[in-house]
Amino acid sequence: MGGDDLVRAVAIATDQTEDWLGELLPDEFLPLVTAVVEVNADFFVRRVLPALNAATETTLATLGMTPLPSSSPTATAGPESSTTP
């Protein structure tokens, strides 16, 4: 999604014109974007996030890079305490 697409999506969600949104300063536009994402969180989680993850993986593969793991196995593994229930 490019900048124009983002403005268009926010315009639709807020019932404002793209011209009006284009006149906003970034610190005025960002709260609107945040509100649109929050209200439509289920859509973004189901549709946009997987597409974004796939695009990121494709880009990293093109660059010859691999994605970083979400957490290191050695960082999350450790001796278990006998006092831990």
GROMACS .gro file of C-alpha atoms in nm, residues 13 31-45:
model
   16
   13ALA     CA    1  -1.302   0.524   0.665
   31PRO     CA    2  -0.383   0.970   1.476
   32LEU     CA    3  -0.645   0.919   1.203
   33VAL     CA    4  -0.448   0.630   1.054
   34THR     CA    5  -0.407   0.480   1.400
   35ALA     CA    6  -0.780   0.507   1.469
   36VAL     CA    7  -0.867   0.347   1.134
   37VAL     CA    8  -0.629   0.057   1.203
   38GLU     CA    9  -0.762   0.011   1.558
   39VAL     CA   10  -1.127   0.012   1.449
   40ASN     CA   11  -1.051  -0.231   1.167
   41ALA     CA   12  -0.796  -0.440   1.359
   42ASP     CA   13  -0.959  -0.773   1.273
   43PHE     CA   14  -0.931  -0.695   0.901
   44PHE     CA   15  -0.567  -0.589   0.933
   45VAL     CA   16  -0.477  -0.897   1.137
   0.00000   0.00000   0.00000
